[in-house]
Short mmCIF file of C-alpha atoms and ligand atoms in Angstrom, two decimals:
data_model
loop_
_atom_site.label_atom_id
_atom_site.label_comp_id
_atom_site.label_asym_id
_atom_site.label_seq_id
_atom_site.Cartn_x
_atom_site.Cartn_y
_atom_site.Cartn_z
CA MET Q 16 73.69 112.53 81.79
CA ILE Q 17 73.47 109.24 83.70
CA SER Q 18 75.32 110.17 86.90
CA ILE Q 19 77.82 107.95 88.74
CA ALA Q 20 76.16 108.62 92.11
CA LYS Q 21 72.87 110.05 93.35
CA PRO Q 22 71.81 110.58 96.96
CA MET Q 23 68.31 109.13 97.47
CA ILE Q 24 66.59 111.78 99.60
CA GLY Q 25 62.84 111.41 100.15
CA LEU Q 26 60.06 113.02 102.15
CA GLU Q 27 61.09 111.11 105.30
CA GLU Q 28 64.53 112.76 105.37
CA LYS Q 29 63.07 116.23 104.71
CA GLN Q 30 60.44 115.90 107.44
CA ALA Q 31 62.99 114.53 109.90
CA VAL Q 32 65.25 117.55 109.35
CA LEU Q 33 62.37 120.00 109.86
CA GLU Q 34 61.44 118.23 113.11
CA VAL Q 35 64.99 118.68 114.42
CA LEU Q 36 65.05 122.34 113.44
CA ASP Q 37 61.76 122.85 115.30
CA SER Q 38 62.94 120.88 118.35
CA GLY Q 39 65.57 123.42 119.37
CA ILE Q 40 68.25 120.71 119.82
CA LEU Q 41 70.47 121.09 116.77
CA ALA Q 42 73.88 119.68 117.75
CA GLN Q 43 74.58 116.20 119.15
CA GLY Q 44 71.43 115.04 120.97
CA PRO Q 45 68.72 112.38 121.03
CA ARG Q 46 68.75 111.75 117.25
CA VAL Q 47 72.45 110.93 117.32
CA LYS Q 48 71.80 108.39 120.07
CA ALA Q 49 68.87 106.87 118.16
CA PHE Q 50 70.95 106.71 114.95
CA GLU Q 51 73.79 104.97 116.81
CA GLU Q 52 71.38 102.36 118.17
CA ALA Q 53 69.81 101.73 114.77
CA PHE Q 54 73.25 101.48 113.13
CA ALA Q 55 74.57 99.00 115.71
CA ALA Q 56 71.43 96.88 115.24
CA VAL Q 57 71.93 96.73 111.47
CA CYS Q 58 75.63 95.82 111.86
CA GLY Q 59 74.99 93.29 114.59
CA THR Q 60 77.33 95.02 117.06
CA ARG Q 61 76.55 95.99 120.64
CA TYR Q 62 77.66 99.61 120.29
CA ALA Q 63 78.02 102.38 117.74
CA ALA Q 64 79.45 105.89 118.10
CA ALA Q 65 78.67 108.61 115.55
CA THR Q 66 81.26 111.12 114.35
CA SER Q 67 81.42 114.01 111.89
CA SER Q 68 82.80 111.97 108.94
CA GLY Q 69 84.25 108.64 107.88
CA THR Q 70 87.70 110.14 108.21
CA THR Q 71 87.10 111.22 111.82
CA ALA Q 72 85.56 107.79 112.55
CA LEU Q 73 88.81 106.15 111.37
CA HIS Q 74 90.98 108.64 113.28
CA THR Q 75 88.91 108.27 116.47
CA ALA Q 76 88.83 104.45 116.30
CA LEU Q 77 92.62 104.26 115.90
CA LEU Q 78 93.15 106.67 118.82
CA ALA Q 79 90.69 104.74 121.00
CA HIS Q 80 92.85 101.65 120.43
CA GLY Q 81 95.93 103.59 121.53
CA LEU Q 82 97.62 103.83 118.13
CA GLY Q 83 100.39 106.41 118.01
CA GLU Q 84 104.01 107.24 117.35
CA ALA Q 85 106.27 104.29 116.50
CA ASP Q 86 103.33 102.00 115.69
CA GLU Q 87 102.73 100.42 112.29
CA VAL Q 88 99.33 99.66 110.74
CA ILE Q 89 99.03 97.28 107.80
CA THR Q 90 96.55 98.39 105.13
CA SER Q 91 95.73 98.43 101.43
CA PRO Q 92 97.25 100.98 99.04
CA PHE Q 93 94.25 100.66 96.69
CA THR Q 94 91.77 102.85 98.56
CA PHE Q 95 90.65 106.42 99.20
CA ILE Q 96 93.43 108.48 100.78
CA ALA Q 97 91.54 108.79 104.11
CA SER Q 98 92.31 105.17 105.06
CA ALA Q 99 96.06 105.78 105.17
CA ASN Q 100 95.89 109.44 106.23
CA SER Q 101 93.95 108.52 109.38
CA ILE Q 102 96.89 106.31 110.39
CA LEU Q 103 99.29 109.22 109.86
CA TYR Q 104 97.10 111.57 111.98
CA THR Q 105 97.78 109.34 115.03
CA GLY Q 106 101.55 109.45 114.45
CA ALA Q 107 101.64 105.81 113.30
CA ARG Q 108 102.92 104.60 109.91
CA PRO Q 109 100.85 102.83 107.27
CA VAL Q 110 102.49 99.72 105.82
CA PHE Q 111 101.05 98.72 102.47
CA VAL Q 112 100.28 95.19 101.27
CA ASP Q 113 99.26 94.59 97.64
CA ILE Q 114 95.73 93.56 96.62
CA GLU Q 115 94.11 90.42 95.24
CA PRO Q 116 93.39 91.22 91.60
CA ARG Q 117 89.90 89.67 91.55
CA THR Q 118 88.46 91.42 94.63
CA PHE Q 119 90.62 94.61 94.70
CA ASN Q 120 90.98 93.98 98.47
CA ILE Q 121 94.17 93.44 100.50
CA ASP Q 122 95.76 90.04 99.84
CA PRO Q 123 95.96 88.26 103.22
CA ASP Q 124 98.86 86.15 101.91
CA GLY Q 125 101.05 89.28 101.89
CA ILE Q 126 100.35 90.38 105.45
CA GLU Q 127 102.60 88.17 107.60
CA ALA Q 128 105.70 89.07 105.58
CA VAL Q 129 105.45 92.74 106.65
CA ILE Q 130 104.68 92.21 110.35
CA THR Q 131 107.43 93.69 112.56
CA PRO Q 132 107.72 94.23 116.34
CA ARG Q 133 106.12 97.66 115.70
CA THR Q 134 103.03 96.31 113.97
CA LYS Q 135 100.01 97.03 116.15
CA ALA Q 136 97.00 96.82 113.86
CA ILE Q 137 95.58 95.71 110.54
CA MET Q 138 93.15 97.99 108.69
CA PRO Q 139 91.31 95.94 106.07
CA VAL Q 140 89.45 98.18 103.60
CA HIS Q 141 86.25 96.57 102.29
CA LEU Q 142 86.48 98.28 98.92
CA PHE Q 143 83.58 98.95 96.54
CA GLY Q 144 81.09 97.17 98.87
CA LEU Q 145 82.89 93.81 99.13
CA CYS Q 146 84.27 92.43 102.39
CA CYS Q 147 87.92 91.40 102.62
CA ASP Q 148 88.75 87.77 103.38
CA MET Q 149 87.98 88.18 107.08
CA ASP Q 150 88.63 84.52 107.97
CA ALA Q 151 92.25 84.88 106.91
CA ILE Q 152 92.70 88.39 108.34
CA MET Q 153 91.18 87.62 111.76
CA LYS Q 154 93.33 84.47 111.97
CA ILE Q 155 96.52 86.47 111.36
CA ALA Q 156 95.41 89.19 113.80
CA LYS Q 157 94.73 86.62 116.51
CA LYS Q 158 98.02 84.80 115.95
CA HIS Q 159 100.06 88.02 116.24
CA GLY Q 160 97.89 89.85 118.81
CA LEU Q 161 96.96 92.65 116.41
CA ILE Q 162 94.04 95.10 116.60
CA VAL Q 163 91.67 95.12 113.60
CA VAL Q 164 90.11 98.43 112.55
CA GLU Q 165 87.94 97.87 109.49
CA ASP Q 166 87.53 100.65 106.94
CA ALA Q 167 83.93 99.80 106.01
CA CYS Q 168 83.29 103.29 104.59
CA GLN Q 169 82.06 101.73 101.32
CA SER Q 170 80.39 98.63 102.75
CA HIS Q 171 77.23 99.42 104.74
CA GLY Q 172 75.30 96.17 105.02
CA ALA Q 173 77.88 94.00 103.21
CA SER Q 174 78.57 90.62 104.78
CA PHE Q 175 81.17 87.85 104.88
CA LYS Q 176 79.86 84.39 105.80
CA GLY Q 177 76.77 85.94 107.38
CA LYS Q 178 78.63 88.51 109.50
CA HIS Q 179 78.42 92.20 108.62
CA ALA Q 180 81.25 94.54 107.68
CA GLY Q 181 82.18 96.45 110.83
CA ALA Q 182 81.38 93.52 113.15
CA PHE Q 183 84.75 91.71 112.96
CA GLY Q 184 87.00 94.24 114.67
CA THR Q 185 86.22 97.89 115.25
CA GLY Q 186 84.24 99.11 112.23
CA THR Q 187 84.25 102.57 110.66
CA PHE Q 188 81.73 103.94 108.18
CA SER Q 189 81.28 107.10 106.11
CA LEU Q 190 77.92 108.76 105.50
CA TYR Q 191 79.08 111.03 102.69
CA PRO Q 192 76.40 111.66 99.99
CA THR Q 193 77.88 109.20 97.47
CA LYS Q 194 77.89 106.26 99.92
CA ASN Q 195 75.14 103.59 100.08
CA ILE Q 196 73.41 105.67 102.76
CA THR Q 197 74.14 109.27 103.77
CA SER Q 198 73.70 111.84 106.51
CA ALA Q 199 75.15 114.59 104.23
CA GLU Q 200 78.44 114.35 106.14
CA GLY Q 201 78.94 111.89 108.94
CA GLY Q 202 80.69 108.81 110.24
CA MET Q 203 80.02 105.83 112.48
CA ILE Q 204 82.19 103.52 114.60
CA THR Q 205 80.88 100.04 115.46
CA THR Q 206 82.19 97.70 118.16
CA ASP Q 207 81.26 95.01 120.67
CA ASN Q 208 83.75 96.47 123.15
CA GLU Q 209 82.10 98.82 125.65
CA GLU Q 210 85.38 100.48 126.67
CA ILE Q 211 86.30 101.27 123.06
CA ALA Q 212 82.82 102.67 122.37
CA GLU Q 213 83.03 104.86 125.45
CA HIS Q 214 86.58 106.01 124.61
CA CYS Q 215 85.43 106.98 121.09
CA ARG Q 216 82.66 109.13 122.60
CA VAL Q 217 85.21 110.86 124.84
CA ILE Q 218 87.68 111.51 122.00
CA ARG Q 219 84.97 113.03 119.77
CA GLN Q 220 84.03 115.43 122.58
CA HIS Q 221 87.33 117.12 123.55
CA GLY Q 222 88.51 114.27 125.79
CA MET Q 223 85.72 115.11 128.25
CA ARG Q 224 84.32 112.41 130.56
CA ARG Q 225 82.99 114.83 133.17
CA ARG Q 226 81.66 118.21 132.04
CA TYR Q 227 84.61 120.62 131.50
CA TYR Q 228 87.18 118.21 132.94
CA HIS Q 229 89.56 117.12 130.16
CA ASP Q 230 91.66 114.04 130.92
CA GLU Q 231 93.13 113.57 127.47
CA LEU Q 232 93.51 115.39 124.15
CA GLY Q 233 90.27 115.11 122.22
CA PHE Q 234 88.62 116.78 119.25
CA ASN Q 235 85.30 118.17 118.13
CA PHE Q 236 84.31 115.23 115.92
CA ARG Q 237 80.62 115.27 116.86
CA MET Q 238 77.70 114.55 114.55
CA THR Q 239 74.76 116.98 114.70
CA ASP Q 240 71.15 115.95 115.32
CA VAL Q 241 70.29 117.43 111.91
CA HIS Q 242 72.67 114.99 110.22
CA ALA Q 243 71.57 112.11 112.47
CA ALA Q 244 67.92 112.68 111.53
CA ILE Q 245 68.82 112.20 107.85
CA GLY Q 246 70.92 109.14 108.68
CA LEU Q 247 68.14 107.59 110.74
CA ALA Q 248 65.67 107.93 107.85
CA GLN Q 249 68.30 106.50 105.49
CA ILE Q 250 69.31 103.46 107.52
CA ARG Q 251 65.71 102.22 107.38
CA LYS Q 252 66.11 102.11 103.59
CA LEU Q 253 69.58 100.51 103.50
CA GLU Q 254 68.38 96.99 102.77
CA MET Q 255 66.14 98.22 99.95
CA PHE Q 256 68.91 100.39 98.44
CA ASN Q 257 71.39 97.51 98.62
CA SER Q 258 69.01 95.05 97.00
CA ILE Q 259 68.46 97.46 94.08
CA ARG Q 260 72.22 97.93 93.75
CA ARG Q 261 72.68 94.15 93.68
CA ALA Q 262 69.95 93.71 91.07
CA ASN Q 263 71.50 96.46 88.91
CA ALA Q 264 74.92 94.79 89.21
CA THR Q 265 73.50 91.38 88.28
CA TYR Q 266 71.85 92.88 85.21
CA LEU Q 267 75.04 94.68 84.13
CA SER Q 268 77.21 91.58 84.66
CA GLY Q 269 74.75 89.47 82.67
CA HIS Q 270 75.01 91.71 79.62
CA LEU Q 271 78.38 93.51 79.52
CA LYS Q 272 80.94 92.19 77.05
CA GLY Q 273 84.67 92.80 76.60
CA VAL Q 274 85.32 93.97 80.19
CA VAL Q 275 86.04 92.00 83.38
CA THR Q 276 82.96 92.30 85.60
CA PRO Q 277 83.09 92.34 89.45
CA PHE Q 278 83.76 89.14 91.38
CA GLU Q 279 81.64 88.09 94.36
CA PRO Q 280 83.41 85.31 96.29
CA GLU Q 281 81.37 82.42 97.74
CA GLY Q 282 79.79 83.45 101.06
CA CYS Q 283 80.11 87.21 100.42
CA GLN Q 284 77.24 89.63 100.04
CA HIS Q 285 78.57 92.44 97.82
CA VAL Q 286 76.64 95.73 98.21
CA TYR Q 287 78.12 97.38 95.09
CA HIS Q 288 79.00 100.77 96.48
CA GLN Q 289 80.81 100.84 93.15
CA TYR Q 290 80.35 98.57 90.15
CA THR Q 291 83.94 98.40 89.00
CA VAL Q 292 85.11 96.66 85.84
CA ARG Q 293 88.57 96.10 84.42
CA VAL Q 294 89.07 97.38 80.91
CA PRO Q 295 91.79 95.43 79.08
CA ASP Q 296 94.28 96.50 76.40
CA GLY Q 297 94.81 100.06 77.60
CA LYS Q 298 91.32 101.05 76.44
CA ARG Q 299 90.11 102.38 79.80
CA ASP Q 300 90.49 106.12 79.24
CA ALA Q 301 89.08 105.93 75.71
CA LEU Q 302 86.06 103.96 76.95
CA ARG Q 303 85.50 106.57 79.64
CA ALA Q 304 85.59 109.38 77.05
CA TYR Q 305 83.22 107.43 74.77
CA LEU Q 306 80.75 106.92 77.64
CA ARG Q 307 80.83 110.62 78.46
CA GLU Q 308 80.09 111.49 74.79
CA ASN Q 309 77.10 109.16 75.10
CA GLY Q 310 75.75 110.82 78.24
CA ILE Q 311 77.12 108.30 80.73
CA ASP Q 312 79.21 109.36 83.69
CA SER Q 313 81.90 106.95 84.95
CA GLU Q 314 84.82 107.36 87.35
CA VAL Q 315 88.27 105.94 88.07
CA TYR Q 316 88.50 104.81 91.70
CA TYR Q 317 91.44 105.21 92.06
CA PRO Q 318 93.90 106.52 89.44
CA VAL Q 319 96.90 106.59 91.85
CA PRO Q 320 97.46 104.02 94.63
CA VAL Q 321 98.24 105.60 97.99
CA HIS Q 322 101.93 104.55 98.04
CA GLN Q 323 102.43 106.53 94.79
CA GLN Q 324 100.54 109.67 95.89
CA ALA Q 325 102.88 112.67 95.90
CA PHE Q 326 102.75 113.20 99.66
CA TYR Q 327 103.56 109.56 100.40
CA ALA Q 328 106.23 109.15 97.71
CA HIS Q 329 107.97 112.53 98.15
CA GLU Q 330 107.34 113.70 101.72
CA LEU Q 331 107.29 110.32 103.45
CA GLY Q 332 109.75 108.67 101.08
CA VAL Q 333 107.60 105.59 100.45
CA ASN Q 334 109.39 103.77 97.65
CA ILE Q 335 107.86 100.36 97.02
CA SER Q 336 106.36 98.53 94.09
CA LEU Q 337 102.92 96.95 94.48
CA PRO Q 338 102.19 95.71 90.97
CA GLU Q 339 98.56 94.58 91.37
CA SER Q 340 97.49 97.91 92.89
CA GLU Q 341 99.35 99.79 90.16
CA ARG Q 342 97.77 97.65 87.42
CA ALA Q 343 94.30 98.12 88.96
CA ALA Q 344 94.84 101.89 88.94
CA ARG Q 345 95.47 101.67 85.17
CA GLU Q 346 92.58 99.30 84.35
CA VAL Q 347 89.58 100.02 86.60
CA LEU Q 348 86.48 101.93 85.64
CA SER Q 349 83.40 102.31 87.85
CA LEU Q 350 80.05 102.42 86.04
CA PRO Q 351 76.77 103.80 87.48
CA VAL Q 352 74.98 101.22 89.68
CA HIS Q 353 73.02 103.45 92.13
CA PRO Q 354 69.37 102.78 93.02
CA ALA Q 355 67.97 105.69 90.96
CA LEU Q 356 68.94 104.06 87.64
CA THR Q 357 66.12 102.90 85.36
CA ARG Q 358 66.18 99.78 83.19
CA ALA Q 359 66.63 102.14 80.21
CA ASP Q 360 69.69 103.71 81.91
CA LEU Q 361 71.21 100.26 82.45
CA ASP Q 362 70.50 99.31 78.82
CA SER Q 363 72.20 102.53 77.63
CA ILE Q 364 75.30 101.72 79.71
CA ILE Q 365 75.42 98.13 78.39
CA SER Q 366 74.91 99.20 74.79
CA ALA Q 367 77.60 101.91 74.95
CA VAL Q 368 80.21 99.67 76.64
CA ASN Q 369 79.54 96.74 74.30
CA THR Q 370 79.61 98.91 71.17
CA PHE Q 371 82.91 100.50 72.17
CA MET Q 372 84.60 97.26 73.27
CA ALA Q 373 83.52 95.45 70.06
CA GLY Q 374 85.00 98.25 67.93
C1 LIG E 511 84.57 107.77 101.84
C2 LIG E 511 85.71 107.00 102.39
C3 LIG E 511 86.41 107.41 103.54
C4 LIG E 511 86.22 108.75 104.20
O1 LIG E 511 84.95 109.11 104.50
P1 LIG E 511 84.54 110.67 104.62
O2 LIG E 511 83.17 110.60 105.19
O3 LIG E 511 84.57 111.22 103.24
O4 LIG E 511 85.51 111.33 105.53
C5 LIG E 511 87.39 106.56 104.04
N1 LIG E 511 87.70 105.41 103.43
C6 LIG E 511 87.07 104.99 102.32
C7 LIG E 511 87.45 103.69 101.71
C8 LIG E 511 86.07 105.79 101.75
O5 LIG E 511 85.48 105.39 100.62
#
């Protein structure tokens, strides 16, 4: 089976973990600090703060910006549930704006229409490894005095006009094993704002600035040194992994027929966390079954947009129509693009897709 994702763990990661286990410092320690510094350097931000997951990075970043009850955060409905759930955890409400069909990212043209006196932040989600239109989004944020918390959980190393994902507002990343780099579980917050970085570190550690004095409600959202050691070995390989992903995507796009291949806007560096095509004519699920019969794994990210998820529709009473997100949910299929694929794997994928779509 050609898998849809494969963590790339080498000798460096294994040795780094053994060193931590031998060091006697297992929980948050010097490796976390070193990983934060390396991550900030790659993103081009002054600070980074590690957390236990991408979800806790989002939650912590929103709390550090003071998001809470009665606030509204504008985001995309075509994303992993954690983007919107992290807004709910703070007591704020997500407000959904439909996507641009070519990029699958939030359509900036829809944002101003939903701004209310309660709107406090925009959360652009850089989906599949492609940055949102950050010129347009930062312009709207500036005009209306809104905070920007980027969900860059799928976009390590991606850039928009030379600036990296996570360097526009406050950035959040996931280090889950399927992402472009991993620490097994883990998250990272990036920012140029020293106060926000410091506040994130306090929130992840039970609201503690001085040992055993707790000035605010915090959490245990810490990363361990074992996880940081893996992440540190991985971040040194990020550029190599991303260039293989980009080469795989270029090869696929050059040969696939009958499906709509991914779009990379001028000035964007797509890092292909997912290589996501649109399958026309209602053939998506049949293509997926055909690929599986031919030993090729594929996945639908995502079959249900967040505003139609049961919890949002039934418990929260969200009742809106966002046609591009709903159409994407019916048409998208992500094909393997990870760095462990061989040329033969890519040729098998191309041959299977083209045979099915021609039939
Ligand atoms: C993976 C992901 C998250 C959550 O990250 P975890 O590390 O799994 O908590 C959030 N948003 C998006 C878009 C993701 O892909």
